[in-house]
Amino acid sequence: LISWLLVPFLWLQLPVLTAARILQLALGALNILLAESFIRKHTERKLLYSSAMISATSLTLWFSLLYFSTDLLFLLLSLLLLYFTEKGRIYKKTSWLYIGLTGAALYLCKAYGLPFFAAAFILILAREYFSEKKMRKQLISTGIRALLVFVALSGIWIGILSVNYGFFTTGSAGGYNQSLVGPEMRRHATDYMGLISPPNETALSAWEDISLV
């Protein structure tokens, strides 16, 4: 997903590193805005609010300027999930659509997003089900619809990956990372293989599909 978000900047012919930094700063700014709304809602003391905002802003800015990874995007989508599942919003007519889209985006951001969203959303539904008895039917309807949107959109990408690899898979990054830090760790492939040629004619680098290494 973060690669797709870079496309508009690259279409404007911006240097890759510049485009990546602009995207990270934009994601960081959105994270700070969402975090501020949660902090303001759950904090009554001005000193605590100021301290929390200084911490959130400084950490986000530091990460945005030094790193390029999917972590800021994953955090933003996680905050959106909390936003759409708050008590005042989860019962709205269109909430199921936003929740399902957010869940699919979490998976497209990181393969870890699939079990993360499924577990988090089911726990949120269980909490609401036992705390709000009057609107259980609407809650169940919202949950089923959101999960259907999530499964439908995620299924498209899972299908593409599975066809590409020749077996069912939801992602290959976990296996690669595990082999990188596991008991028989050999560090990154480039450390002992040198430069690696792209996996196919249209790939820009070996990192397009590092799992083939």
mmCIF file with all atom_site columns, C-alpha atoms in Angstrom:
data_model
loop_
_atom_site.group_PDB
_atom_site.id
_atom_site.type_symbol
_atom_site.label_atom_id
_atom_site.label_alt_id
_atom_site.label_comp_id
_atom_site.label_asym_id
_atom_site.label_entity_id
_atom_site.label_seq_id
_atom_site.pdbx_PDB_ins_code
_atom_site.Cartn_x
_atom_site.Cartn_y
_atom_site.Cartn_z
_atom_site.occupancy
_atom_site.B_iso_or_equiv
_atom_site.pdbx_formal_charge
_atom_site.auth_seq_id
_atom_site.auth_comp_id
_atom_site.auth_asym_id
_atom_site.auth_atom_id
_atom_site.pdbx_PDB_model_num
ATOM 1   C CA . LEU A 1 1   ? 0.000   0.000   0.000   1.00 0.00 ? 1   LEU A CA 1
ATOM 2   C CA . ILE A 1 2   ? 2.777   2.451   0.816   1.00 0.00 ? 2   ILE A CA 1
ATOM 3   C CA . SER A 1 3   ? 4.307   1.772   -2.617  1.00 0.00 ? 3   SER A CA 1
ATOM 4   C CA . TRP A 1 4   ? 0.988   2.625   -4.265  1.00 0.00 ? 4   TRP A CA 1
ATOM 5   C CA . LEU A 1 5   ? 0.788   5.861   -2.259  1.00 0.00 ? 5   LEU A CA 1
ATOM 6   C CA . LEU A 1 6   ? 4.169   6.871   -3.685  1.00 0.00 ? 6   LEU A CA 1
ATOM 7   C CA . VAL A 1 7   ? 2.893   6.651   -7.278  1.00 0.00 ? 7   VAL A CA 1
ATOM 8   C CA . PRO A 1 8   ? 1.354   10.182  -7.462  1.00 0.00 ? 8   PRO A CA 1
ATOM 9   C CA . PHE A 1 9   ? 4.628   11.735  -6.259  1.00 0.00 ? 9   PHE A CA 1
ATOM 10  C CA . LEU A 1 10  ? 6.675   9.714   -8.743  1.00 0.00 ? 10  LEU A CA 1
ATOM 11  C CA . TRP A 1 11  ? 4.206   10.644  -11.488 1.00 0.00 ? 11  TRP A CA 1
ATOM 12  C CA . LEU A 1 12  ? 5.160   14.272  -10.743 1.00 0.00 ? 12  LEU A CA 1
ATOM 13  C CA . GLN A 1 13  ? 8.763   13.153  -11.414 1.00 0.00 ? 13  GLN A CA 1
ATOM 14  C CA . LEU A 1 14  ? 9.949   13.920  -7.895  1.00 0.00 ? 14  LEU A CA 1
ATOM 15  C CA . PRO A 1 15  ? 13.160  12.168  -6.781  1.00 0.00 ? 15  PRO A CA 1
ATOM 16  C CA . VAL A 1 16  ? 12.358  8.917   -5.002  1.00 0.00 ? 16  VAL A CA 1
ATOM 17  C CA . LEU A 1 17  ? 13.917  9.957   -1.676  1.00 0.00 ? 17  LEU A CA 1
ATOM 18  C CA . THR A 1 18  ? 12.103  13.310  -1.755  1.00 0.00 ? 18  THR A CA 1
ATOM 19  C CA . ALA A 1 19  ? 8.785   11.601  -2.538  1.00 0.00 ? 19  ALA A CA 1
ATOM 20  C CA . ALA A 1 20  ? 9.326   9.114   0.299   1.00 0.00 ? 20  ALA A CA 1
ATOM 21  C CA . ARG A 1 21  ? 10.088  11.890  2.800   1.00 0.00 ? 21  ARG A CA 1
ATOM 22  C CA . ILE A 1 22  ? 7.035   13.952  1.753   1.00 0.00 ? 22  ILE A CA 1
ATOM 23  C CA . LEU A 1 23  ? 4.809   10.883  2.137   1.00 0.00 ? 23  LEU A CA 1
ATOM 24  C CA . GLN A 1 24  ? 6.238   10.081  5.579   1.00 0.00 ? 24  GLN A CA 1
ATOM 25  C CA . LEU A 1 25  ? 5.714   13.667  6.781   1.00 0.00 ? 25  LEU A CA 1
ATOM 26  C CA . ALA A 1 26  ? 2.136   13.652  5.453   1.00 0.00 ? 26  ALA A CA 1
ATOM 27  C CA . LEU A 1 27  ? 1.384   10.386  7.234   1.00 0.00 ? 27  LEU A CA 1
ATOM 28  C CA . GLY A 1 28  ? 2.998   11.742  10.390  1.00 0.00 ? 28  GLY A CA 1
ATOM 29  C CA . ALA A 1 29  ? 0.838   14.871  10.276  1.00 0.00 ? 29  ALA A CA 1
ATOM 30  C CA . LEU A 1 30  ? -2.345  12.782  9.911   1.00 0.00 ? 30  LEU A CA 1
ATOM 31  C CA . ASN A 1 31  ? -1.246  10.601  12.823  1.00 0.00 ? 31  ASN A CA 1
ATOM 32  C CA . ILE A 1 32  ? -0.762  13.673  15.016  1.00 0.00 ? 32  ILE A CA 1
ATOM 33  C CA . LEU A 1 33  ? -4.223  15.027  14.091  1.00 0.00 ? 33  LEU A CA 1
ATOM 34  C CA . LEU A 1 34  ? -5.937  11.745  14.947  1.00 0.00 ? 34  LEU A CA 1
ATOM 35  C CA . ALA A 1 35  ? -3.900  11.311  18.116  1.00 0.00 ? 35  ALA A CA 1
ATOM 36  C CA . GLU A 1 36  ? -4.832  14.843  19.200  1.00 0.00 ? 36  GLU A CA 1
ATOM 37  C CA . SER A 1 37  ? -8.538  14.066  18.907  1.00 0.00 ? 37  SER A CA 1
ATOM 38  C CA . PHE A 1 38  ? -8.159  10.976  21.123  1.00 0.00 ? 38  PHE A CA 1
ATOM 39  C CA . ILE A 1 39  ? -5.941  12.757  23.643  1.00 0.00 ? 39  ILE A CA 1
ATOM 40  C CA . ARG A 1 40  ? -8.314  15.729  23.885  1.00 0.00 ? 40  ARG A CA 1
ATOM 41  C CA . LYS A 1 41  ? -11.324 13.457  24.331  1.00 0.00 ? 41  LYS A CA 1
ATOM 42  C CA . HIS A 1 42  ? -9.784  11.330  27.090  1.00 0.00 ? 42  HIS A CA 1
ATOM 43  C CA . THR A 1 43  ? -7.746  13.961  28.920  1.00 0.00 ? 43  THR A CA 1
ATOM 44  C CA . GLU A 1 44  ? -9.163  16.657  31.179  1.00 0.00 ? 44  GLU A CA 1
ATOM 45  C CA . ARG A 1 45  ? -5.963  18.054  32.675  1.00 0.00 ? 45  ARG A CA 1
ATOM 46  C CA . LYS A 1 46  ? -4.163  20.642  30.552  1.00 0.00 ? 46  LYS A CA 1
ATOM 47  C CA . LEU A 1 47  ? -0.713  19.564  31.755  1.00 0.00 ? 47  LEU A CA 1
ATOM 48  C CA . LEU A 1 48  ? -1.350  15.937  30.804  1.00 0.00 ? 48  LEU A CA 1
ATOM 49  C CA . TYR A 1 49  ? -2.764  17.007  27.430  1.00 0.00 ? 49  TYR A CA 1
ATOM 50  C CA . SER A 1 50  ? 0.283   19.188  26.706  1.00 0.00 ? 50  SER A CA 1
ATOM 51  C CA . SER A 1 51  ? 2.727   16.472  27.771  1.00 0.00 ? 51  SER A CA 1
ATOM 52  C CA . ALA A 1 52  ? 0.990   13.833  25.652  1.00 0.00 ? 52  ALA A CA 1
ATOM 53  C CA . MET A 1 53  ? 0.889   16.102  22.585  1.00 0.00 ? 53  MET A CA 1
ATOM 54  C CA . ILE A 1 54  ? 4.564   17.073  22.931  1.00 0.00 ? 54  ILE A CA 1
ATOM 55  C CA . SER A 1 55  ? 5.510   13.395  23.180  1.00 0.00 ? 55  SER A CA 1
ATOM 56  C CA . ALA A 1 56  ? 3.314   12.309  20.255  1.00 0.00 ? 56  ALA A CA 1
ATOM 57  C CA . THR A 1 57  ? 4.444   15.178  18.032  1.00 0.00 ? 57  THR A CA 1
ATOM 58  C CA . SER A 1 58  ? 8.165   14.869  18.763  1.00 0.00 ? 58  SER A CA 1
ATOM 59  C CA . LEU A 1 59  ? 8.242   11.070  18.341  1.00 0.00 ? 59  LEU A CA 1
ATOM 60  C CA . THR A 1 60  ? 6.214   11.189  15.108  1.00 0.00 ? 60  THR A CA 1
ATOM 61  C CA . LEU A 1 61  ? 8.320   13.992  13.650  1.00 0.00 ? 61  LEU A CA 1
ATOM 62  C CA . TRP A 1 62  ? 11.542  12.166  14.596  1.00 0.00 ? 62  TRP A CA 1
ATOM 63  C CA . PHE A 1 63  ? 10.365  8.949   12.955  1.00 0.00 ? 63  PHE A CA 1
ATOM 64  C CA . SER A 1 64  ? 9.063   10.771  9.848   1.00 0.00 ? 64  SER A CA 1
ATOM 65  C CA . LEU A 1 65  ? 12.392  12.493  9.241   1.00 0.00 ? 65  LEU A CA 1
ATOM 66  C CA . LEU A 1 66  ? 14.692  9.529   9.884   1.00 0.00 ? 66  LEU A CA 1
ATOM 67  C CA . TYR A 1 67  ? 12.891  6.457   8.560   1.00 0.00 ? 67  TYR A CA 1
ATOM 68  C CA . PHE A 1 68  ? 10.837  5.231   5.627   1.00 0.00 ? 68  PHE A CA 1
ATOM 69  C CA . SER A 1 69  ? 8.676   2.258   6.546   1.00 0.00 ? 69  SER A CA 1
ATOM 70  C CA . THR A 1 70  ? 5.067   1.133   6.720   1.00 0.00 ? 70  THR A CA 1
ATOM 71  C CA . ASP A 1 71  ? 4.894   1.716   10.479  1.00 0.00 ? 71  ASP A CA 1
ATOM 72  C CA . LEU A 1 72  ? 3.431   5.239   10.323  1.00 0.00 ? 72  LEU A CA 1
ATOM 73  C CA . LEU A 1 73  ? 0.832   4.121   7.791   1.00 0.00 ? 73  LEU A CA 1
ATOM 74  C CA . PHE A 1 74  ? -0.072  1.086   9.912   1.00 0.00 ? 74  PHE A CA 1
ATOM 75  C CA . LEU A 1 75  ? -0.417  3.314   12.986  1.00 0.00 ? 75  LEU A CA 1
ATOM 76  C CA . LEU A 1 76  ? -2.627  5.748   11.070  1.00 0.00 ? 76  LEU A CA 1
ATOM 77  C CA . LEU A 1 77  ? -4.945  2.948   9.912   1.00 0.00 ? 77  LEU A CA 1
ATOM 78  C CA . SER A 1 78  ? -5.050  1.509   13.439  1.00 0.00 ? 78  SER A CA 1
ATOM 79  C CA . LEU A 1 79  ? -6.108  4.899   14.800  1.00 0.00 ? 79  LEU A CA 1
ATOM 80  C CA . LEU A 1 80  ? -8.762  5.096   12.070  1.00 0.00 ? 80  LEU A CA 1
ATOM 81  C CA . LEU A 1 81  ? -10.068 1.697   13.167  1.00 0.00 ? 81  LEU A CA 1
ATOM 82  C CA . LEU A 1 82  ? -10.396 2.996   16.729  1.00 0.00 ? 82  LEU A CA 1
ATOM 83  C CA . TYR A 1 83  ? -12.071 6.144   15.396  1.00 0.00 ? 83  TYR A CA 1
ATOM 84  C CA . PHE A 1 84  ? -14.706 4.263   13.364  1.00 0.00 ? 84  PHE A CA 1
ATOM 85  C CA . THR A 1 85  ? -15.436 1.770   16.169  1.00 0.00 ? 85  THR A CA 1
ATOM 86  C CA . GLU A 1 86  ? -16.063 4.322   18.923  1.00 0.00 ? 86  GLU A CA 1
ATOM 87  C CA . LYS A 1 87  ? -19.439 4.002   20.615  1.00 0.00 ? 87  LYS A CA 1
ATOM 88  C CA . GLY A 1 88  ? -20.867 7.043   18.858  1.00 0.00 ? 88  GLY A CA 1
ATOM 89  C CA . ARG A 1 89  ? -19.840 5.854   15.377  1.00 0.00 ? 89  ARG A CA 1
ATOM 90  C CA . ILE A 1 90  ? -19.973 2.066   15.233  1.00 0.00 ? 90  ILE A CA 1
ATOM 91  C CA . TYR A 1 91  ? -23.783 2.167   15.132  1.00 0.00 ? 91  TYR A CA 1
ATOM 92  C CA . LYS A 1 92  ? -23.997 4.577   12.212  1.00 0.00 ? 92  LYS A CA 1
ATOM 93  C CA . LYS A 1 93  ? -25.489 3.250   8.957   1.00 0.00 ? 93  LYS A CA 1
ATOM 94  C CA . THR A 1 94  ? -22.280 3.469   6.919   1.00 0.00 ? 94  THR A CA 1
ATOM 95  C CA . SER A 1 95  ? -19.823 2.506   9.661   1.00 0.00 ? 95  SER A CA 1
ATOM 96  C CA . TRP A 1 96  ? -19.529 -1.088  8.373   1.00 0.00 ? 96  TRP A CA 1
ATOM 97  C CA . LEU A 1 97  ? -18.174 0.159   5.056   1.00 0.00 ? 97  LEU A CA 1
ATOM 98  C CA . TYR A 1 98  ? -15.497 2.375   6.618   1.00 0.00 ? 98  TYR A CA 1
ATOM 99  C CA . ILE A 1 99  ? -14.483 -0.360  9.069   1.00 0.00 ? 99  ILE A CA 1
ATOM 100 C CA . GLY A 1 100 ? -14.219 -2.975  6.304   1.00 0.00 ? 100 GLY A CA 1
ATOM 101 C CA . LEU A 1 101 ? -12.184 -0.656  4.090   1.00 0.00 ? 101 LEU A CA 1
ATOM 102 C CA . THR A 1 102 ? -9.862  0.198   6.973   1.00 0.00 ? 102 THR A CA 1
ATOM 103 C CA . GLY A 1 103 ? -9.349  -3.495  7.721   1.00 0.00 ? 103 GLY A CA 1
ATOM 104 C CA . ALA A 1 104 ? -8.483  -4.260  4.100   1.00 0.00 ? 104 ALA A CA 1
ATOM 105 C CA . ALA A 1 105 ? -6.085  -1.299  4.037   1.00 0.00 ? 105 ALA A CA 1
ATOM 106 C CA . LEU A 1 106 ? -4.375  -2.642  7.176   1.00 0.00 ? 106 LEU A CA 1
ATOM 107 C CA . TYR A 1 107 ? -3.783  -5.950  5.403   1.00 0.00 ? 107 TYR A CA 1
ATOM 108 C CA . LEU A 1 108 ? -2.534  -4.255  2.240   1.00 0.00 ? 108 LEU A CA 1
ATOM 109 C CA . CYS A 1 109 ? -0.190  -2.211  4.430   1.00 0.00 ? 109 CYS A CA 1
ATOM 110 C CA . LYS A 1 110 ? 1.271   -5.272  6.183   1.00 0.00 ? 110 LYS A CA 1
ATOM 111 C CA . ALA A 1 111 ? 0.363   -8.973  5.990   1.00 0.00 ? 111 ALA A CA 1
ATOM 112 C CA . TYR A 1 112 ? 0.241   -8.788  9.788   1.00 0.00 ? 112 TYR A CA 1
ATOM 113 C CA . GLY A 1 113 ? -2.744  -6.472  9.371   1.00 0.00 ? 113 GLY A CA 1
ATOM 114 C CA . LEU A 1 114 ? -5.006  -9.408  8.455   1.00 0.00 ? 114 LEU A CA 1
ATOM 115 C CA . PRO A 1 115 ? -4.922  -11.240 11.818  1.00 0.00 ? 115 PRO A CA 1
ATOM 116 C CA . PHE A 1 116 ? -4.511  -7.930  13.664  1.00 0.00 ? 116 PHE A CA 1
ATOM 117 C CA . PHE A 1 117 ? -7.741  -6.476  12.243  1.00 0.00 ? 117 PHE A CA 1
ATOM 118 C CA . ALA A 1 118 ? -9.687  -9.722  12.608  1.00 0.00 ? 118 ALA A CA 1
ATOM 119 C CA . ALA A 1 119 ? -8.716  -10.111 16.274  1.00 0.00 ? 119 ALA A CA 1
ATOM 120 C CA . ALA A 1 120 ? -9.122  -6.423  17.174  1.00 0.00 ? 120 ALA A CA 1
ATOM 121 C CA . PHE A 1 121 ? -12.507 -6.031  15.475  1.00 0.00 ? 121 PHE A CA 1
ATOM 122 C CA . ILE A 1 122 ? -13.923 -9.232  16.970  1.00 0.00 ? 122 ILE A CA 1
ATOM 123 C CA . LEU A 1 123 ? -12.823 -8.073  20.440  1.00 0.00 ? 123 LEU A CA 1
ATOM 124 C CA . ILE A 1 124 ? -14.436 -4.674  19.850  1.00 0.00 ? 124 ILE A CA 1
ATOM 125 C CA . LEU A 1 125 ? -17.678 -6.349  18.727  1.00 0.00 ? 125 LEU A CA 1
ATOM 126 C CA . ALA A 1 126 ? -17.651 -8.602  21.807  1.00 0.00 ? 126 ALA A CA 1
ATOM 127 C CA . ARG A 1 127 ? -17.141 -5.613  24.089  1.00 0.00 ? 127 ARG A CA 1
ATOM 128 C CA . GLU A 1 128 ? -20.027 -3.714  22.518  1.00 0.00 ? 128 GLU A CA 1
ATOM 129 C CA . TYR A 1 129 ? -22.261 -6.805  22.441  1.00 0.00 ? 129 TYR A CA 1
ATOM 130 C CA . PHE A 1 130 ? -22.033 -7.344  26.193  1.00 0.00 ? 130 PHE A CA 1
ATOM 131 C CA . SER A 1 131 ? -22.137 -3.651  27.145  1.00 0.00 ? 131 SER A CA 1
ATOM 132 C CA . GLU A 1 132 ? -24.964 -2.499  24.840  1.00 0.00 ? 132 GLU A CA 1
ATOM 133 C CA . LYS A 1 133 ? -27.982 -4.832  24.955  1.00 0.00 ? 133 LYS A CA 1
ATOM 134 C CA . LYS A 1 134 ? -30.493 -2.654  23.106  1.00 0.00 ? 134 LYS A CA 1
ATOM 135 C CA . MET A 1 135 ? -28.678 -2.459  19.752  1.00 0.00 ? 135 MET A CA 1
ATOM 136 C CA . ARG A 1 136 ? -27.279 -5.959  19.443  1.00 0.00 ? 136 ARG A CA 1
ATOM 137 C CA . LYS A 1 137 ? -29.013 -6.710  16.122  1.00 0.00 ? 137 LYS A CA 1
ATOM 138 C CA . GLN A 1 138 ? -27.583 -3.580  14.509  1.00 0.00 ? 138 GLN A CA 1
ATOM 139 C CA . LEU A 1 139 ? -24.154 -4.400  15.956  1.00 0.00 ? 139 LEU A CA 1
ATOM 140 C CA . ILE A 1 140 ? -24.226 -7.924  14.508  1.00 0.00 ? 140 ILE A CA 1
ATOM 141 C CA . SER A 1 141 ? -25.329 -6.551  11.129  1.00 0.00 ? 141 SER A CA 1
ATOM 142 C CA . THR A 1 142 ? -22.514 -3.994  11.170  1.00 0.00 ? 142 THR A CA 1
ATOM 143 C CA . GLY A 1 143 ? -19.981 -6.659  12.117  1.00 0.00 ? 143 GLY A CA 1
ATOM 144 C CA . ILE A 1 144 ? -21.025 -9.118  9.398   1.00 0.00 ? 144 ILE A CA 1
ATOM 145 C CA . ARG A 1 145 ? -21.093 -6.448  6.686   1.00 0.00 ? 145 ARG A CA 1
ATOM 146 C CA . ALA A 1 146 ? -17.703 -5.038  7.710   1.00 0.00 ? 146 ALA A CA 1
ATOM 147 C CA . LEU A 1 147 ? -16.131 -8.498  7.724   1.00 0.00 ? 147 LEU A CA 1
ATOM 148 C CA . LEU A 1 148 ? -17.606 -9.273  4.288   1.00 0.00 ? 148 LEU A CA 1
ATOM 149 C CA . VAL A 1 149 ? -16.068 -6.084  2.844   1.00 0.00 ? 149 VAL A CA 1
ATOM 150 C CA . PHE A 1 150 ? -12.775 -6.950  4.523   1.00 0.00 ? 150 PHE A CA 1
ATOM 151 C CA . VAL A 1 151 ? -12.767 -10.544 3.228   1.00 0.00 ? 151 VAL A CA 1
ATOM 152 C CA . ALA A 1 152 ? -13.813 -9.519  -0.300  1.00 0.00 ? 152 ALA A CA 1
ATOM 153 C CA . LEU A 1 153 ? -11.082 -6.893  -0.729  1.00 0.00 ? 153 LEU A CA 1
ATOM 154 C CA . SER A 1 154 ? -8.390  -8.874  1.067   1.00 0.00 ? 154 SER A CA 1
ATOM 155 C CA . GLY A 1 155 ? -9.346  -11.966 -0.934  1.00 0.00 ? 155 GLY A CA 1
ATOM 156 C CA . ILE A 1 156 ? -8.425  -10.239 -4.187  1.00 0.00 ? 156 ILE A CA 1
ATOM 157 C CA . TRP A 1 157 ? -4.857  -9.639  -3.010  1.00 0.00 ? 157 TRP A CA 1
ATOM 158 C CA . ILE A 1 158 ? -4.605  -13.077 -1.393  1.00 0.00 ? 158 ILE A CA 1
ATOM 159 C CA . GLY A 1 159 ? -5.685  -14.599 -4.709  1.00 0.00 ? 159 GLY A CA 1
ATOM 160 C CA . ILE A 1 160 ? -3.067  -12.621 -6.641  1.00 0.00 ? 160 ILE A CA 1
ATOM 161 C CA . LEU A 1 161 ? -0.315  -13.668 -4.214  1.00 0.00 ? 161 LEU A CA 1
ATOM 162 C CA . SER A 1 162 ? -1.391  -17.313 -4.182  1.00 0.00 ? 162 SER A CA 1
ATOM 163 C CA . VAL A 1 163 ? -1.478  -17.524 -7.982  1.00 0.00 ? 163 VAL A CA 1
ATOM 164 C CA . ASN A 1 164 ? 1.922   -15.823 -8.190  1.00 0.00 ? 164 ASN A CA 1
ATOM 165 C CA . TYR A 1 165 ? 3.582   -18.234 -5.731  1.00 0.00 ? 165 TYR A CA 1
ATOM 166 C CA . GLY A 1 166 ? 1.679   -21.366 -6.744  1.00 0.00 ? 166 GLY A CA 1
ATOM 167 C CA . PHE A 1 167 ? 0.340   -22.065 -3.243  1.00 0.00 ? 167 PHE A CA 1
ATOM 168 C CA . PHE A 1 168 ? -2.059  -20.411 -0.793  1.00 0.00 ? 168 PHE A CA 1
ATOM 169 C CA . THR A 1 169 ? -0.442  -17.545 1.111   1.00 0.00 ? 169 THR A CA 1
ATOM 170 C CA . THR A 1 170 ? -1.431  -14.235 2.658   1.00 0.00 ? 170 THR A CA 1
ATOM 171 C CA . GLY A 1 171 ? 2.104   -12.839 2.530   1.00 0.00 ? 171 GLY A CA 1
ATOM 172 C CA . SER A 1 172 ? 5.761   -13.817 2.409   1.00 0.00 ? 172 SER A CA 1
ATOM 173 C CA . ALA A 1 173 ? 7.399   -11.064 4.481   1.00 0.00 ? 173 ALA A CA 1
ATOM 174 C CA . GLY A 1 174 ? 6.965   -12.955 7.754   1.00 0.00 ? 174 GLY A CA 1
ATOM 175 C CA . GLY A 1 175 ? 8.880   -15.976 6.485   1.00 0.00 ? 175 GLY A CA 1
ATOM 176 C CA . TYR A 1 176 ? 11.678  -13.799 5.136   1.00 0.00 ? 176 TYR A CA 1
ATOM 177 C CA . ASN A 1 177 ? 11.968  -11.802 8.356   1.00 0.00 ? 177 ASN A CA 1
ATOM 178 C CA . GLN A 1 178 ? 11.922  -14.969 10.462  1.00 0.00 ? 178 GLN A CA 1
ATOM 179 C CA . SER A 1 179 ? 14.766  -16.467 8.448   1.00 0.00 ? 179 SER A CA 1
ATOM 180 C CA . LEU A 1 180 ? 16.637  -13.187 8.833   1.00 0.00 ? 180 LEU A CA 1
ATOM 181 C CA . VAL A 1 181 ? 16.561  -13.210 12.647  1.00 0.00 ? 181 VAL A CA 1
ATOM 182 C CA . GLY A 1 182 ? 16.144  -16.956 13.302  1.00 0.00 ? 182 GLY A CA 1
ATOM 183 C CA . PRO A 1 183 ? 18.664  -19.399 14.804  1.00 0.00 ? 183 PRO A CA 1
ATOM 184 C CA . GLU A 1 184 ? 20.388  -19.934 11.443  1.00 0.00 ? 184 GLU A CA 1
ATOM 185 C CA . MET A 1 185 ? 20.552  -16.223 10.638  1.00 0.00 ? 185 MET A CA 1
ATOM 186 C CA . ARG A 1 186 ? 22.773  -15.311 7.683   1.00 0.00 ? 186 ARG A CA 1
ATOM 187 C CA . ARG A 1 187 ? 21.885  -11.588 7.635   1.00 0.00 ? 187 ARG A CA 1
ATOM 188 C CA . HIS A 1 188 ? 20.510  -9.946  4.482   1.00 0.00 ? 188 HIS A CA 1
ATOM 189 C CA . ALA A 1 189 ? 21.019  -11.817 1.246   1.00 0.00 ? 189 ALA A CA 1
ATOM 190 C CA . THR A 1 190 ? 23.027  -8.946  -0.248  1.00 0.00 ? 190 THR A CA 1
ATOM 191 C CA . ASP A 1 191 ? 25.616  -9.357  2.522   1.00 0.00 ? 191 ASP A CA 1
ATOM 192 C CA . TYR A 1 192 ? 26.685  -12.779 1.239   1.00 0.00 ? 192 TYR A CA 1
ATOM 193 C CA . MET A 1 193 ? 25.338  -12.791 -2.354  1.00 0.00 ? 193 MET A CA 1
ATOM 194 C CA . GLY A 1 194 ? 26.346  -9.305  -3.418  1.00 0.00 ? 194 GLY A CA 1
ATOM 195 C CA . LEU A 1 195 ? 24.142  -7.461  -5.916  1.00 0.00 ? 195 LEU A CA 1
ATOM 196 C CA . ILE A 1 196 ? 21.029  -9.429  -6.864  1.00 0.00 ? 196 ILE A CA 1
ATOM 197 C CA . SER A 1 197 ? 19.427  -9.149  -10.290 1.00 0.00 ? 197 SER A CA 1
ATOM 198 C CA . PRO A 1 198 ? 15.707  -8.207  -10.487 1.00 0.00 ? 198 PRO A CA 1
ATOM 199 C CA . PRO A 1 199 ? 13.308  -11.194 -10.416 1.00 0.00 ? 199 PRO A CA 1
ATOM 200 C CA . ASN A 1 200 ? 11.687  -10.330 -13.763 1.00 0.00 ? 200 ASN A CA 1
ATOM 201 C CA . GLU A 1 201 ? 12.066  -8.010  -16.754 1.00 0.00 ? 201 GLU A CA 1
ATOM 202 C CA . THR A 1 202 ? 9.736   -5.291  -15.433 1.00 0.00 ? 202 THR A CA 1
ATOM 203 C CA . ALA A 1 203 ? 11.082  -5.206  -11.854 1.00 0.00 ? 203 ALA A CA 1
ATOM 204 C CA . LEU A 1 204 ? 13.153  -2.184  -10.837 1.00 0.00 ? 204 LEU A CA 1
ATOM 205 C CA . SER A 1 205 ? 15.122  -4.067  -8.174  1.00 0.00 ? 205 SER A CA 1
ATOM 206 C CA . ALA A 1 206 ? 15.430  -7.411  -6.401  1.00 0.00 ? 206 ALA A CA 1
ATOM 207 C CA . TRP A 1 207 ? 13.261  -6.021  -3.587  1.00 0.00 ? 207 TRP A CA 1
ATOM 208 C CA . GLU A 1 208 ? 10.159  -6.257  -5.754  1.00 0.00 ? 208 GLU A CA 1
ATOM 209 C CA . ASP A 1 209 ? 9.997   -9.917  -4.698  1.00 0.00 ? 209 ASP A CA 1
ATOM 210 C CA . ILE A 1 210 ? 12.739  -10.617 -2.180  1.00 0.00 ? 210 ILE A CA 1
ATOM 211 C CA . SER A 1 211 ? 11.031  -13.843 -1.103  1.00 0.00 ? 211 SER A CA 1
ATOM 212 C CA . LEU A 1 212 ? 12.446  -15.511 -4.226  1.00 0.00 ? 212 LEU A CA 1
ATOM 213 C CA . VAL A 1 213 ? 15.952  -15.157 -2.763  1.00 0.00 ? 213 VAL A CA 1
#
